[in-house]
Amino acid sequence: MNSALSWIKAYVPDLDVTAQEYTDAMTLTGTKVEGYECLDKNLEKIVVGQIVSIEKHPDAEKLIICQVNVGSETIQIVTGASNVNVGDKVPVVLDGGKVAGGHDGGPLPENGIKIKKGKLRGVESFGMMCSIEELGSSRDMYPEAPENGIYIFPQDTEVGADAVEVLGLHDVVFEYEITSNRVDCYSIVGIAREAAATFGKEFVPPVPECKGNDEDVKNYASVEVVDTDLCPRYCARVVKNIKLAPSPEWMQRRLAASGIRPINNIVDITNYVMEEYGQPMHAFDLDTVAGHKIVVKRAADGDEFQTLDGQVRTLDKDILMINDADKAIGIAGIMGGENSKITDDVKTMLFESACFDGTNIRLSAKRLGLRTDASGKFEKGLDPNNCSEAINRACQLIEELGCGEVVGGMIDVCAVTKEPKRIPFNPEKINKLLGTDISKEDMLKYFAKLDLGYDADKEEIIAPTFRQDLECEADIAEEVARFFGYENIPTTLPTGEATTGKISYKLRVEEVAREVAQFCGFSQGMNYSFESPKVFDKLMLPADSPLRNAIEIANPLGEDYSVMRTSTLNGMLTSLSTNYNRRNKDVRLYEIGNVYLPKALPLTELPDERSQFTLGFYGEGDFFTLKGVVEEMFEKLGMTDKVTYSTDNKKVFLHPGRQAEIVYHNTVVGFIGEVHPLVLENYNIGTRAYIANLDMPSILPMVSFDRKFKGIAKFPAVTRDISMVMRKNIMVGQIEDIIEKKGGKLLESYKLFDIYEGSQIMAGFKSVAYSITFRAADRTLEDKDVNEIMDKILAALKELGVELRA
């Protein structure tokens, strides 16, 4: 969207700002200015001069010597222009002045071209007469300019006047980036309204007043809208006795500044109103409209239609067409037809101003490969209430410019009447949302500048239909923020109960598990939640295993990703296998991920998603290495009570003699063990591998991050070592339970430091040695204190069948 500042000033008369001030202020209030171009850039000391006399150059056949009256004096200029005559009024650059570029119309120099007096083939020249290209413009903006030659002013132009001002080049063209929700700003009137509100100036929009003659338009034409879902409103007026001519200079200049080439008064008026009101219009030669009837309906599949650009387009049933009684004459909202275009012979014309469904126009333009200025506006979704005002404005210009005689009345087919929206107005809520303290009166002043109404009885803001972006209280608050100034809104902290963020309890536990694993040399892995049903066989799960009850994916990528995993072991073993077969040594991996356990199959409710902490490794280390990592994690999580291990329930995928369930507070929280040799073979792992799996939801209730300080002991410890002989089926855990139970309050710690099985021990027996430490917090222990405790421990061990080793 481009607009000239002079066009904006036509509706905001008191606007007096520089281009940069305008750019900054408009951008801050939400109408983003992408950039601007000063049309008078590098134009200095250029006046209107009149040629007094012309004579040939004595030494150059193609040069002439002109005496030019520039108002204050008559100067001599030598030129090679062939289109000037005595009496012509031309733009003249005086000595020391500047022009924007060369006469060839090429790229303009950044700093322009300095003009100095000099000699041309021995004859002095004190300035230069200019072409329109040398003034930084083109014949698109000044179609009356000669294709090659000096620009000639009308004879009534004042000699000595500022030529740049006469040409209307003391102007700035702004380029805007308009968001799609601000359809009203795709018009000069909309931009001017925003500028008036931004700078606190009076907004004076055009007031369409078209008298028309005493005839009735319905005697000239009729309109029928068949597909009202795609055309909620269609307005038409008729103009007779058309007089085609060039449009006035001011209109041509404004259109050219917006990037539209002037053609003639009728076409220029339709384009002018399209830019001014954001409402595309079209004109038909009424004499070519069969039956003088307009029918708006969908095309049929396979229909063909020749558009104004001469191309034949293939249509379909979703494209809306403008038809007459016999044929199609235009593609609605996109382009008119070759068969009804305005020619130099036009006598009577039908003006169309309609509202079409934006989505349909966008899709139709895309399918046809035909996007126009009109379709670009229609596809945004226009205000149907703008149709009548725009067509009346066009007819007003026709009357004012003497382009024809407007027939009285207007045909208006309106299927849907759009009403203004009412939005609750709560100043306190707006201030709370913005973090401001703006008075209700100031807010209403902002709304008044934007033509927003106010119902004091109902405390509602009335949003006009052209403001389609205003739908709720937040939108009203944004309007307040825009004109109060985003830069004036103070910085405030969010209010509420939770202003300080922290990670959840579950994530804190997972973070500790992750830190322990990484500290112990494990690297994190991630595996797919989708697996193949074949993994159950690789893990040697029995047919009745609950882990085989997996959720099937409705639309799987393939069989290998067709079920949700019920165990993390397959992913871990697959990762270990990949590393092993790539000859990576001493691989340690961990994963924190979910398994999906259905409560019933087929699913009747969401499955139980349980987070699992899985450790796996091969290489240096053994079962006890992994056990140490698990217990280290428990200690970091504040689970300081004794961890026990049970061999009651065997896991078929683990070695039968090297596995255990991990038990804490009588709750099974996971398992640990060496992977079964057959499972290792299934995964092509040629070395021992170890797996530990912890069920995080079972662990969470037992975790504690409370820590209590314990000072350094003041009194010495007493240590006793005992070596025992027992049967192999007696677990060291049973020994430790007795030590803890009989040790009492004086027991500080115990440590297993030797296990021996060999020739010095009877078959079926083993030797176990412990170091036991005692300490009192309030005194130094004596031998009798420790002996009493040791006697209790030894007596309990004897009942278990344990004897001291001789």
PDB file of C-alpha atoms in Angstrom, residues 143-144 243-253 255 262-269 344 397 401-403:
ATOM      1  CA  PRO A 143       1.844  11.188 -19.370  1.00  0.00           C
ATOM      2  CA  GLU A 144       1.742  14.590 -21.064  1.00  0.00           C
ATOM      3  CA  LYS A 243     -17.232  12.215 -22.368  1.00  0.00           C
ATOM      4  CA  LEU A 244     -13.874  10.497 -22.385  1.00  0.00           C
ATOM      5  CA  ALA A 245     -10.888  12.739 -21.746  1.00  0.00           C
ATOM      6  CA  PRO A 246      -7.687  12.812 -19.685  1.00  0.00           C
ATOM      7  CA  SER A 247      -8.327  13.110 -15.951  1.00  0.00           C
ATOM      8  CA  PRO A 248      -7.158  16.302 -14.195  1.00  0.00           C
ATOM      9  CA  GLU A 249      -3.519  16.608 -13.166  1.00  0.00           C
ATOM     10  CA  TRP A 250      -4.182  16.310  -9.449  1.00  0.00           C
ATOM     11  CA  MET A 251      -5.892  12.950  -9.967  1.00  0.00           C
ATOM     12  CA  GLN A 252      -3.160  11.706 -12.276  1.00  0.00           C
ATOM     13  CA  ARG A 253      -0.466  12.700  -9.776  1.00  0.00           C
ATOM     14  CA  LEU A 255      -2.746   7.745  -8.908  1.00  0.00           C
ATOM     15  CA  PRO A 262      -3.432   7.189 -15.541  1.00  0.00           C
ATOM     16  CA  ILE A 263      -5.495   6.195 -18.612  1.00  0.00           C
ATOM     17  CA  ASN A 264      -8.628   8.337 -19.007  1.00  0.00           C
ATOM     18  CA  ASN A 265     -11.141  10.076 -16.782  1.00  0.00           C
ATOM     19  CA  ILE A 266     -13.552   7.108 -16.408  1.00  0.00           C
ATOM     20  CA  VAL A 267     -10.903   4.443 -15.707  1.00  0.00           C
ATOM     21  CA  ASP A 268      -8.993   6.851 -13.483  1.00  0.00           C
ATOM     22  CA  ILE A 269     -12.098   7.570 -11.408  1.00  0.00           C
ATOM     23  CA  ASP A 344     -13.656   5.359 -26.927  1.00  0.00           C
ATOM     24  CA  LEU A 397     -16.397  12.826  -9.334  1.00  0.00           C
ATOM     25  CA  LEU A 401     -15.220  16.545 -13.719  1.00  0.00           C
ATOM     26  CA  GLY A 402     -17.944  16.728 -16.364  1.00  0.00           C
ATOM     27  CA  CYS A 403     -17.433  13.141 -17.516  1.00  0.00           C
TER      28      CYS A 403
END
